[in-house]
PDB file of C-alpha atoms and ligand atoms in Angstrom:
ATOM      1  CA  MET A  78      36.120  36.959  35.817  1.00  0.00           C
ATOM      2  CA  ARG A  79      40.127  36.240  36.537  1.00  0.00           C
ATOM      3  CA  ARG A  80      41.647  33.536  34.236  1.00  0.00           C
ATOM      4  CA  LYS A  81      43.643  31.005  36.391  1.00  0.00           C
ATOM      5  CA  LEU A  82      47.297  30.383  36.041  1.00  0.00           C
ATOM      6  CA  VAL A  83      49.027  27.513  36.772  1.00  0.00           C
ATOM      7  CA  VAL A  84      53.091  27.613  36.566  1.00  0.00           C
ATOM      8  CA  GLY A  85      55.306  24.816  36.749  1.00  0.00           C
ATOM      9  CA  ASN A  86      58.739  25.925  38.682  1.00  0.00           C
ATOM     10  CA  TRP A  87      61.153  22.944  37.628  1.00  0.00           C
ATOM     11  CA  LYS A  88      63.866  24.300  39.792  1.00  0.00           C
ATOM     12  CA  MET A  89      67.347  22.457  39.188  1.00  0.00           C
ATOM     13  CA  HIS A  90      65.837  18.978  37.574  1.00  0.00           C
ATOM     14  CA  GLY A  91      65.594  17.775  34.116  1.00  0.00           C
ATOM     15  CA  SER A  92      67.811  17.319  31.520  1.00  0.00           C
ATOM     16  CA  HIS A  93      67.739  17.157  27.270  1.00  0.00           C
ATOM     17  CA  LYS A  94      66.002  13.635  27.798  1.00  0.00           C
ATOM     18  CA  ALA A  95      63.652  14.548  30.304  1.00  0.00           C
ATOM     19  CA  ASN A  96      62.842  17.739  29.154  1.00  0.00           C
ATOM     20  CA  ALA A  97      61.774  16.445  25.450  1.00  0.00           C
ATOM     21  CA  GLU A  98      59.830  13.641  27.265  1.00  0.00           C
ATOM     22  CA  LEU A  99      58.293  16.356  29.706  1.00  0.00           C
ATOM     23  CA  LEU A 100      57.468  19.008  27.474  1.00  0.00           C
ATOM     24  CA  ASP A 101      55.722  16.333  25.137  1.00  0.00           C
ATOM     25  CA  GLY A 102      53.580  14.745  27.513  1.00  0.00           C
ATOM     26  CA  ILE A 103      52.789  18.020  28.520  1.00  0.00           C
ATOM     27  CA  ILE A 104      51.873  19.439  25.010  1.00  0.00           C
ATOM     28  CA  ALA A 105      49.637  16.330  24.301  1.00  0.00           C
ATOM     29  CA  GLU A 106      47.062  17.022  27.381  1.00  0.00           C
ATOM     30  CA  ARG A 107      46.134  20.260  25.866  1.00  0.00           C
ATOM     31  CA  PRO A 108      43.588  21.919  25.225  1.00  0.00           C
ATOM     32  CA  PHE A 109      43.588  23.482  28.829  1.00  0.00           C
ATOM     33  CA  SER A 110      41.539  26.620  29.470  1.00  0.00           C
ATOM     34  CA  ALA A 111      43.720  27.853  32.285  1.00  0.00           C
ATOM     35  CA  GLU A 112      46.437  30.033  31.252  1.00  0.00           C
ATOM     36  CA  VAL A 113      49.933  27.365  31.736  1.00  0.00           C
ATOM     37  CA  ALA A 114      53.556  28.212  31.937  1.00  0.00           C
ATOM     38  CA  VAL A 115      56.693  25.988  32.731  1.00  0.00           C
ATOM     39  CA  CYS A 116      59.703  28.040  34.513  1.00  0.00           C
ATOM     40  CA  VAL A 117      63.170  26.068  33.277  1.00  0.00           C
ATOM     41  CA  PRO A 118      66.777  26.425  34.504  1.00  0.00           C
ATOM     42  CA  PHE A 119      68.397  28.560  32.686  1.00  0.00           C
ATOM     43  CA  PRO A 120      70.224  26.183  29.820  1.00  0.00           C
ATOM     44  CA  TYR A 121      67.438  24.685  28.838  1.00  0.00           C
ATOM     45  CA  LEU A 122      65.385  28.202  27.405  1.00  0.00           C
ATOM     46  CA  SER A 123      66.657  27.159  24.478  1.00  0.00           C
ATOM     47  CA  GLU A 124      65.010  24.042  23.842  1.00  0.00           C
ATOM     48  CA  THR A 125      61.633  24.823  25.927  1.00  0.00           C
ATOM     49  CA  ALA A 126      61.190  27.738  23.112  1.00  0.00           C
ATOM     50  CA  VAL A 127      61.571  26.022  20.327  1.00  0.00           C
ATOM     51  CA  ALA A 128      59.319  22.788  21.968  1.00  0.00           C
ATOM     52  CA  LEU A 129      56.926  24.892  23.059  1.00  0.00           C
ATOM     53  CA  THR A 130      55.895  27.609  20.434  1.00  0.00           C
ATOM     54  CA  ASN A 131      52.916  27.920  18.689  1.00  0.00           C
ATOM     55  CA  HIS A 132      51.575  25.100  22.011  1.00  0.00           C
ATOM     56  CA  ASP A 133      49.781  27.605  23.881  1.00  0.00           C
ATOM     57  CA  ILE A 134      52.019  27.760  27.005  1.00  0.00           C
ATOM     58  CA  ALA A 135      53.891  30.134  28.097  1.00  0.00           C
ATOM     59  CA  TRP A 136      57.883  29.488  29.617  1.00  0.00           C
ATOM     60  CA  GLY A 137      59.567  31.543  31.862  1.00  0.00           C
ATOM     61  CA  ALA A 138      63.180  31.373  34.314  1.00  0.00           C
ATOM     62  CA  GLN A 139      63.310  30.949  38.037  1.00  0.00           C
ATOM     63  CA  ASP A 140      65.194  33.909  38.967  1.00  0.00           C
ATOM     64  CA  CYS A 141      66.900  36.991  37.010  1.00  0.00           C
ATOM     65  CA  SER A 142      69.120  39.387  38.134  1.00  0.00           C
ATOM     66  CA  ALA A 143      68.550  43.387  38.886  1.00  0.00           C
ATOM     67  CA  HIS A 144      70.717  44.239  37.231  1.00  0.00           C
ATOM     68  CA  ALA A 145      70.199  45.692  32.976  1.00  0.00           C
ATOM     69  CA  GLN A 146      73.551  44.354  32.687  1.00  0.00           C
ATOM     70  CA  GLY A 147      77.365  44.191  33.807  1.00  0.00           C
ATOM     71  CA  ALA A 148      80.046  42.953  35.944  1.00  0.00           C
ATOM     72  CA  TYR A 149      78.326  40.293  37.813  1.00  0.00           C
ATOM     73  CA  THR A 150      79.360  36.959  36.601  1.00  0.00           C
ATOM     74  CA  GLY A 151      76.905  34.097  36.968  1.00  0.00           C
ATOM     75  CA  GLU A 152      73.864  36.472  36.722  1.00  0.00           C
ATOM     76  CA  VAL A 153      71.318  36.418  33.799  1.00  0.00           C
ATOM     77  CA  SER A 154      69.470  39.633  32.920  1.00  0.00           C
ATOM     78  CA  ALA A 155      65.852  40.194  31.783  1.00  0.00           C
ATOM     79  CA  ALA A 156      67.028  41.203  28.677  1.00  0.00           C
ATOM     80  CA  MET A 157      68.489  37.614  27.944  1.00  0.00           C
ATOM     81  CA  LEU A 158      65.505  36.140  28.964  1.00  0.00           C
ATOM     82  CA  ALA A 159      63.344  38.231  27.330  1.00  0.00           C
ATOM     83  CA  GLU A 160      65.680  37.124  23.726  1.00  0.00           C
ATOM     84  CA  PHE A 161      64.298  33.507  24.656  1.00  0.00           C
ATOM     85  CA  GLY A 162      60.875  34.304  24.708  1.00  0.00           C
ATOM     86  CA  CYS A 163      60.077  34.219  28.467  1.00  0.00           C
ATOM     87  CA  ARG A 164      57.487  35.325  29.611  1.00  0.00           C
ATOM     88  CA  TYR A 165      57.298  34.937  33.571  1.00  0.00           C
ATOM     89  CA  VAL A 166      60.186  35.172  35.358  1.00  0.00           C
ATOM     90  CA  ILE A 167      59.638  34.259  38.991  1.00  0.00           C
ATOM     91  CA  VAL A 168      61.732  36.446  41.603  1.00  0.00           C
ATOM     92  CA  GLY A 169      61.604  36.065  45.233  1.00  0.00           C
ATOM     93  CA  HIS A 170      61.659  32.247  45.924  1.00  0.00           C
ATOM     94  CA  SER A 171      61.769  31.215  49.285  1.00  0.00           C
ATOM     95  CA  GLU A 172      64.911  29.288  47.710  1.00  0.00           C
ATOM     96  CA  ARG A 173      66.666  32.704  46.752  1.00  0.00           C
ATOM     97  CA  ARG A 174      65.995  33.950  49.917  1.00  0.00           C
ATOM     98  CA  ALA A 175      67.127  31.242  52.459  1.00  0.00           C
ATOM     99  CA  TYR A 176      69.960  29.486  50.089  1.00  0.00           C
ATOM    100  CA  HIS A 177      71.271  33.156  48.116  1.00  0.00           C
ATOM    101  CA  GLY A 178      70.578  35.709  50.913  1.00  0.00           C
ATOM    102  CA  GLU A 179      67.910  37.852  48.882  1.00  0.00           C
ATOM    103  CA  ASN A 180      66.040  40.144  51.101  1.00  0.00           C
ATOM    104  CA  ASP A 181      63.095  41.823  50.163  1.00  0.00           C
ATOM    105  CA  GLN A 182      64.246  44.965  48.690  1.00  0.00           C
ATOM    106  CA  LEU A 183      66.790  42.711  45.996  1.00  0.00           C
ATOM    107  CA  VAL A 184      63.366  40.594  45.048  1.00  0.00           C
ATOM    108  CA  ALA A 185      61.470  44.111  44.499  1.00  0.00           C
ATOM    109  CA  ASP A 186      64.719  45.607  42.316  1.00  0.00           C
ATOM    110  CA  LYS A 187      64.420  42.436  40.316  1.00  0.00           C
ATOM    111  CA  ALA A 188      60.815  42.452  39.772  1.00  0.00           C
ATOM    112  CA  GLN A 189      61.709  46.276  38.136  1.00  0.00           C
ATOM    113  CA  ALA A 190      64.254  44.843  36.028  1.00  0.00           C
ATOM    114  CA  ALA A 191      61.986  42.032  34.445  1.00  0.00           C
ATOM    115  CA  LEU A 192      58.858  44.674  33.907  1.00  0.00           C
ATOM    116  CA  ASP A 193      61.840  46.933  32.466  1.00  0.00           C
ATOM    117  CA  GLN A 194      62.100  44.088  29.698  1.00  0.00           C
ATOM    118  CA  HIS A 195      57.879  43.300  29.263  1.00  0.00           C
ATOM    119  CA  LEU A 196      58.622  39.647  31.530  1.00  0.00           C
ATOM    120  CA  VAL A 197      55.751  39.054  34.200  1.00  0.00           C
ATOM    121  CA  PRO A 198      57.496  38.915  37.795  1.00  0.00           C
ATOM    122  CA  VAL A 199      56.560  36.377  39.634  1.00  0.00           C
ATOM    123  CA  VAL A 200      56.388  37.514  42.684  1.00  0.00           C
ATOM    124  CA  CYS A 201      56.957  34.698  45.798  1.00  0.00           C
ATOM    125  CA  VAL A 202      55.990  36.279  49.681  1.00  0.00           C
ATOM    126  CA  GLY A 203      55.901  33.182  52.226  1.00  0.00           C
ATOM    127  CA  GLU A 204      55.917  32.875  55.781  1.00  0.00           C
ATOM    128  CA  THR A 205      58.391  29.802  57.490  1.00  0.00           C
ATOM    129  CA  LEU A 206      57.043  27.395  59.807  1.00  0.00           C
ATOM    130  CA  ALA A 207      58.220  29.429  62.885  1.00  0.00           C
ATOM    131  CA  GLU A 208      56.962  32.538  61.694  1.00  0.00           C
ATOM    132  CA  ARG A 209      53.451  31.315  61.812  1.00  0.00           C
ATOM    133  CA  GLU A 210      53.873  29.310  65.155  1.00  0.00           C
ATOM    134  CA  ALA A 211      55.041  32.885  66.514  1.00  0.00           C
ATOM    135  CA  GLY A 212      51.915  34.931  64.681  1.00  0.00           C
ATOM    136  CA  GLN A 213      53.908  36.423  62.172  1.00  0.00           C
ATOM    137  CA  THR A 214      52.475  35.298  59.033  1.00  0.00           C
ATOM    138  CA  ASP A 215      50.469  38.370  58.188  1.00  0.00           C
ATOM    139  CA  ALA A 216      53.458  40.732  59.154  1.00  0.00           C
ATOM    140  CA  VAL A 217      55.767  38.985  57.268  1.00  0.00           C
ATOM    141  CA  VAL A 218      53.944  38.517  54.237  1.00  0.00           C
ATOM    142  CA  LYS A 219      52.729  42.173  54.001  1.00  0.00           C
ATOM    143  CA  ARG A 220      56.023  43.084  54.562  1.00  0.00           C
ATOM    144  CA  GLN A 221      57.625  41.202  52.105  1.00  0.00           C
ATOM    145  CA  LEU A 222      54.929  42.309  49.781  1.00  0.00           C
ATOM    146  CA  SER A 223      55.472  46.164  50.518  1.00  0.00           C
ATOM    147  CA  ALA A 224      58.997  47.033  49.447  1.00  0.00           C
ATOM    148  CA  VAL A 225      57.441  45.041  46.182  1.00  0.00           C
ATOM    149  CA  ILE A 226      54.156  47.979  45.561  1.00  0.00           C
ATOM    150  CA  HIS A 227      57.169  51.048  47.005  1.00  0.00           C
ATOM    151  CA  THR A 228      59.337  49.962  44.454  1.00  0.00           C
ATOM    152  CA  LEU A 229      56.738  48.990  41.584  1.00  0.00           C
ATOM    153  CA  LYS A 230      54.581  51.951  42.128  1.00  0.00           C
ATOM    154  CA  ALA A 231      51.458  52.127  39.324  1.00  0.00           C
ATOM    155  CA  CYS A 232      53.367  48.899  37.525  1.00  0.00           C
ATOM    156  CA  ILE A 233      52.816  47.009  40.541  1.00  0.00           C
ATOM    157  CA  TRP A 234      49.493  45.407  39.390  1.00  0.00           C
ATOM    158  CA  GLN A 235      51.473  44.168  36.347  1.00  0.00           C
ATOM    159  CA  VAL A 236      53.271  41.164  38.678  1.00  0.00           C
ATOM    160  CA  VAL A 237      51.776  37.863  39.541  1.00  0.00           C
ATOM    161  CA  VAL A 238      51.834  37.491  43.338  1.00  0.00           C
ATOM    162  CA  ALA A 239      52.533  33.641  44.721  1.00  0.00           C
ATOM    163  CA  TYR A 240      51.982  33.129  48.547  1.00  0.00           C
ATOM    164  CA  GLU A 241      54.351  30.230  48.990  1.00  0.00           C
ATOM    165  CA  PRO A 242      54.070  28.857  52.392  1.00  0.00           C
ATOM    166  CA  VAL A 243      58.017  27.997  53.429  1.00  0.00           C
ATOM    167  CA  TRP A 244      56.713  25.173  55.659  1.00  0.00           C
ATOM    168  CA  ALA A 245      54.749  23.439  52.630  1.00  0.00           C
ATOM    169  CA  ILE A 246      57.081  23.458  50.113  1.00  0.00           C
ATOM    170  CA  GLY A 247      58.591  20.363  49.012  1.00  0.00           C
ATOM    171  CA  THR A 248      57.269  18.544  52.313  1.00  0.00           C
ATOM    172  CA  GLY A 249      53.799  17.591  50.996  1.00  0.00           C
ATOM    173  CA  ARG A 250      52.824  19.487  53.681  1.00  0.00           C
ATOM    174  CA  THR A 251      49.780  21.918  51.765  1.00  0.00           C
ATOM    175  CA  ALA A 252      48.408  24.984  53.455  1.00  0.00           C
ATOM    176  CA  THR A 253      43.983  24.140  53.762  1.00  0.00           C
ATOM    177  CA  PRO A 254      42.316  25.784  51.444  1.00  0.00           C
ATOM    178  CA  GLU A 255      40.996  28.295  54.225  1.00  0.00           C
ATOM    179  CA  GLN A 256      44.193  29.211  55.318  1.00  0.00           C
ATOM    180  CA  ALA A 257      45.792  30.017  51.907  1.00  0.00           C
ATOM    181  CA  GLN A 258      42.616  32.048  51.077  1.00  0.00           C
ATOM    182  CA  ALA A 259      42.502  33.935  54.127  1.00  0.00           C
ATOM    183  CA  VAL A 260      46.451  35.218  53.576  1.00  0.00           C
ATOM    184  CA  HIS A 261      45.241  35.472  49.375  1.00  0.00           C
ATOM    185  CA  ALA A 262      42.417  38.040  51.167  1.00  0.00           C
ATOM    186  CA  LEU A 263      45.114  39.675  53.103  1.00  0.00           C
ATOM    187  CA  LEU A 264      47.221  40.071  49.536  1.00  0.00           C
ATOM    188  CA  ARG A 265      44.347  41.268  47.522  1.00  0.00           C
ATOM    189  CA  THR A 266      43.397  43.685  50.422  1.00  0.00           C
ATOM    190  CA  GLN A 267      46.921  45.187  50.112  1.00  0.00           C
ATOM    191  CA  LEU A 268      47.496  45.178  46.976  1.00  0.00           C
ATOM    192  CA  HIS A 269      43.515  46.898  46.311  1.00  0.00           C
ATOM    193  CA  ALA A 270      45.257  49.958  48.842  1.00  0.00           C
ATOM    194  CA  ALA A 271      48.383  49.868  46.071  1.00  0.00           C
ATOM    195  CA  THR A 272      46.414  50.057  42.519  1.00  0.00           C
ATOM    196  CA  THR A 273      43.026  50.244  41.171  1.00  0.00           C
ATOM    197  CA  LYS A 274      43.499  46.870  39.046  1.00  0.00           C
ATOM    198  CA  SER A 275      44.230  44.993  42.420  1.00  0.00           C
ATOM    199  CA  ASP A 276      40.520  42.597  41.112  1.00  0.00           C
ATOM    200  CA  GLU A 277      43.078  41.555  38.137  1.00  0.00           C
ATOM    201  CA  MET A 278      45.483  40.500  40.241  1.00  0.00           C
ATOM    202  CA  LYS A 279      46.115  36.850  39.523  1.00  0.00           C
ATOM    203  CA  LEU A 280      47.276  35.618  42.808  1.00  0.00           C
ATOM    204  CA  LEU A 281      49.236  32.327  42.950  1.00  0.00           C
ATOM    205  CA  TYR A 282      49.284  29.555  45.896  1.00  0.00           C
ATOM    206  CA  GLY A 283      52.129  26.919  45.771  1.00  0.00           C
ATOM    207  CA  GLY A 284      53.357  25.034  48.585  1.00  0.00           C
ATOM    208  CA  SER A 285      52.797  21.219  47.639  1.00  0.00           C
ATOM    209  CA  VAL A 286      49.860  21.134  45.551  1.00  0.00           C
ATOM    210  CA  LYS A 287      48.544  17.842  43.591  1.00  0.00           C
ATOM    211  CA  ALA A 288      46.258  16.920  41.249  1.00  0.00           C
ATOM    212  CA  ASP A 289      44.345  15.642  44.381  1.00  0.00           C
ATOM    213  CA  ASN A 290      44.642  19.242  46.118  1.00  0.00           C
ATOM    214  CA  ALA A 291      44.360  21.740  43.364  1.00  0.00           C
ATOM    215  CA  HIS A 292      40.622  21.551  43.339  1.00  0.00           C
ATOM    216  CA  ALA A 293      39.697  22.663  46.446  1.00  0.00           C
ATOM    217  CA  LEU A 294      43.039  25.459  46.433  1.00  0.00           C
ATOM    218  CA  PHE A 295      41.696  26.281  43.302  1.00  0.00           C
ATOM    219  CA  ALA A 296      37.797  27.414  44.516  1.00  0.00           C
ATOM    220  CA  GLN A 297      38.908  29.707  46.831  1.00  0.00           C
ATOM    221  CA  ALA A 298      37.907  33.408  45.542  1.00  0.00           C
ATOM    222  CA  ASP A 299      40.877  34.609  45.936  1.00  0.00           C
ATOM    223  CA  ILE A 300      43.377  32.132  44.426  1.00  0.00           C
ATOM    224  CA  ASP A 301      43.789  32.174  40.835  1.00  0.00           C
ATOM    225  CA  GLY A 302      45.591  29.235  40.455  1.00  0.00           C
ATOM    226  CA  GLY A 303      49.212  27.795  41.297  1.00  0.00           C
ATOM    227  CA  LEU A 304      52.948  27.697  41.232  1.00  0.00           C
ATOM    228  CA  VAL A 305      53.664  23.952  41.042  1.00  0.00           C
ATOM    229  CA  GLY A 306      57.207  22.904  41.786  1.00  0.00           C
ATOM    230  CA  GLY A 307      57.400  19.169  42.869  1.00  0.00           C
ATOM    231  CA  ALA A 308      54.345  17.719  40.667  1.00  0.00           C
ATOM    232  CA  SER A 309      55.218  19.941  37.716  1.00  0.00           C
ATOM    233  CA  LEU A 310      57.872  17.461  36.836  1.00  0.00           C
ATOM    234  CA  LYS A 311      55.439  14.361  35.838  1.00  0.00           C
ATOM    235  CA  ALA A 312      53.085  15.599  32.490  1.00  0.00           C
ATOM    236  CA  ALA A 313      49.607  13.724  33.667  1.00  0.00           C
ATOM    237  CA  GLU A 314      50.021  15.187  37.790  1.00  0.00           C
ATOM    238  CA  PHE A 315      50.869  18.069  35.868  1.00  0.00           C
ATOM    239  CA  ALA A 316      47.842  18.235  33.176  1.00  0.00           C
ATOM    240  CA  ALA A 317      45.583  17.285  36.296  1.00  0.00           C
ATOM    241  CA  ILE A 318      46.385  20.486  37.830  1.00  0.00           C
ATOM    242  CA  CYS A 319      45.745  22.563  35.487  1.00  0.00           C
ATOM    243  CA  ARG A 320      42.634  21.043  34.544  1.00  0.00           C
ATOM    244  CA  ALA A 321      41.755  21.289  38.165  1.00  0.00           C
ATOM    245  CA  ALA A 322      42.636  25.189  37.642  1.00  0.00           C
ATOM    246  CA  GLY A 323      39.528  24.878  35.273  1.00  0.00           C
TER     247      GLY A 323
HETATM  248  P1  PGA B 655      56.420  22.184  45.818  1.00  0.00           P
HETATM  249  O1  PGA B 655      57.601  24.039  45.647  1.00  0.00           O
HETATM  250  O2  PGA B 655      54.828  22.236  44.758  1.00  0.00           O
HETATM  251  O3  PGA B 655      57.275  21.223  45.302  1.00  0.00           O
HETATM  252  O4  PGA B 655      56.095  22.082  47.593  1.00  0.00           O
HETATM  253  C1  PGA B 655      56.053  25.028  45.228  1.00  0.00           C
HETATM  254  C2  PGA B 655      57.409  26.016  45.243  1.00  0.00           C
HETATM  255  O5  PGA B 655      58.074  26.193  45.283  1.00  0.00           O
HETATM  256  O6  PGA B 655      57.447  26.727  43.997  1.00  0.00           O
END
């Protein structure tokens, strides 16, 4: 049985004061039977590490460079994230793909850079509304995952995959549990062809996960938890989602 995982994606939200309140609030809601992590903006990694150490909640970042080091102004390497005790790093979030032009190969290279530093990449895949309506959902997510499989090869089992339909992110419009499960099953089959450990891999659903829909989503056979944006900024709501995961 796979242990469920809930990852909060704070995106570009937070302040010293708000973070302290939020982290204290989440800590107060423990223990959780699911594994729980928060992915915070880079400048807040240090205080997050201090707040969460010894509290059984992991932390991570929302992106990393594909390069190990060098003249890449503004970028942050996976090695730097490792120095701050990160366990996870989100790569290929649709907001990075859409606003920063990240393509499938760059996302795969970032996943490799993360693995090289013993971080767990949370690799996001997902179709836009236009792609869904054109019947391209399966082809799009398979293409996105395929680039990562091709690059990571035998190490692919070490990643977490997050299916996040772009039309469900921040919109309040969640995929139905059945819609999400259908894509998760497809991704699991694709992983099965690439690794003998596909049954051990965690596949998260993301896109308007809330306390009131989390349970039904997480009850699906191939949904192993969630990647949670907006609802991860409220301690009680996030904790309720973590509890819905088991
Ligand atoms: P949302 O974001 O929960 O606010 O829809 C999810 C995500 O983008 O990771």
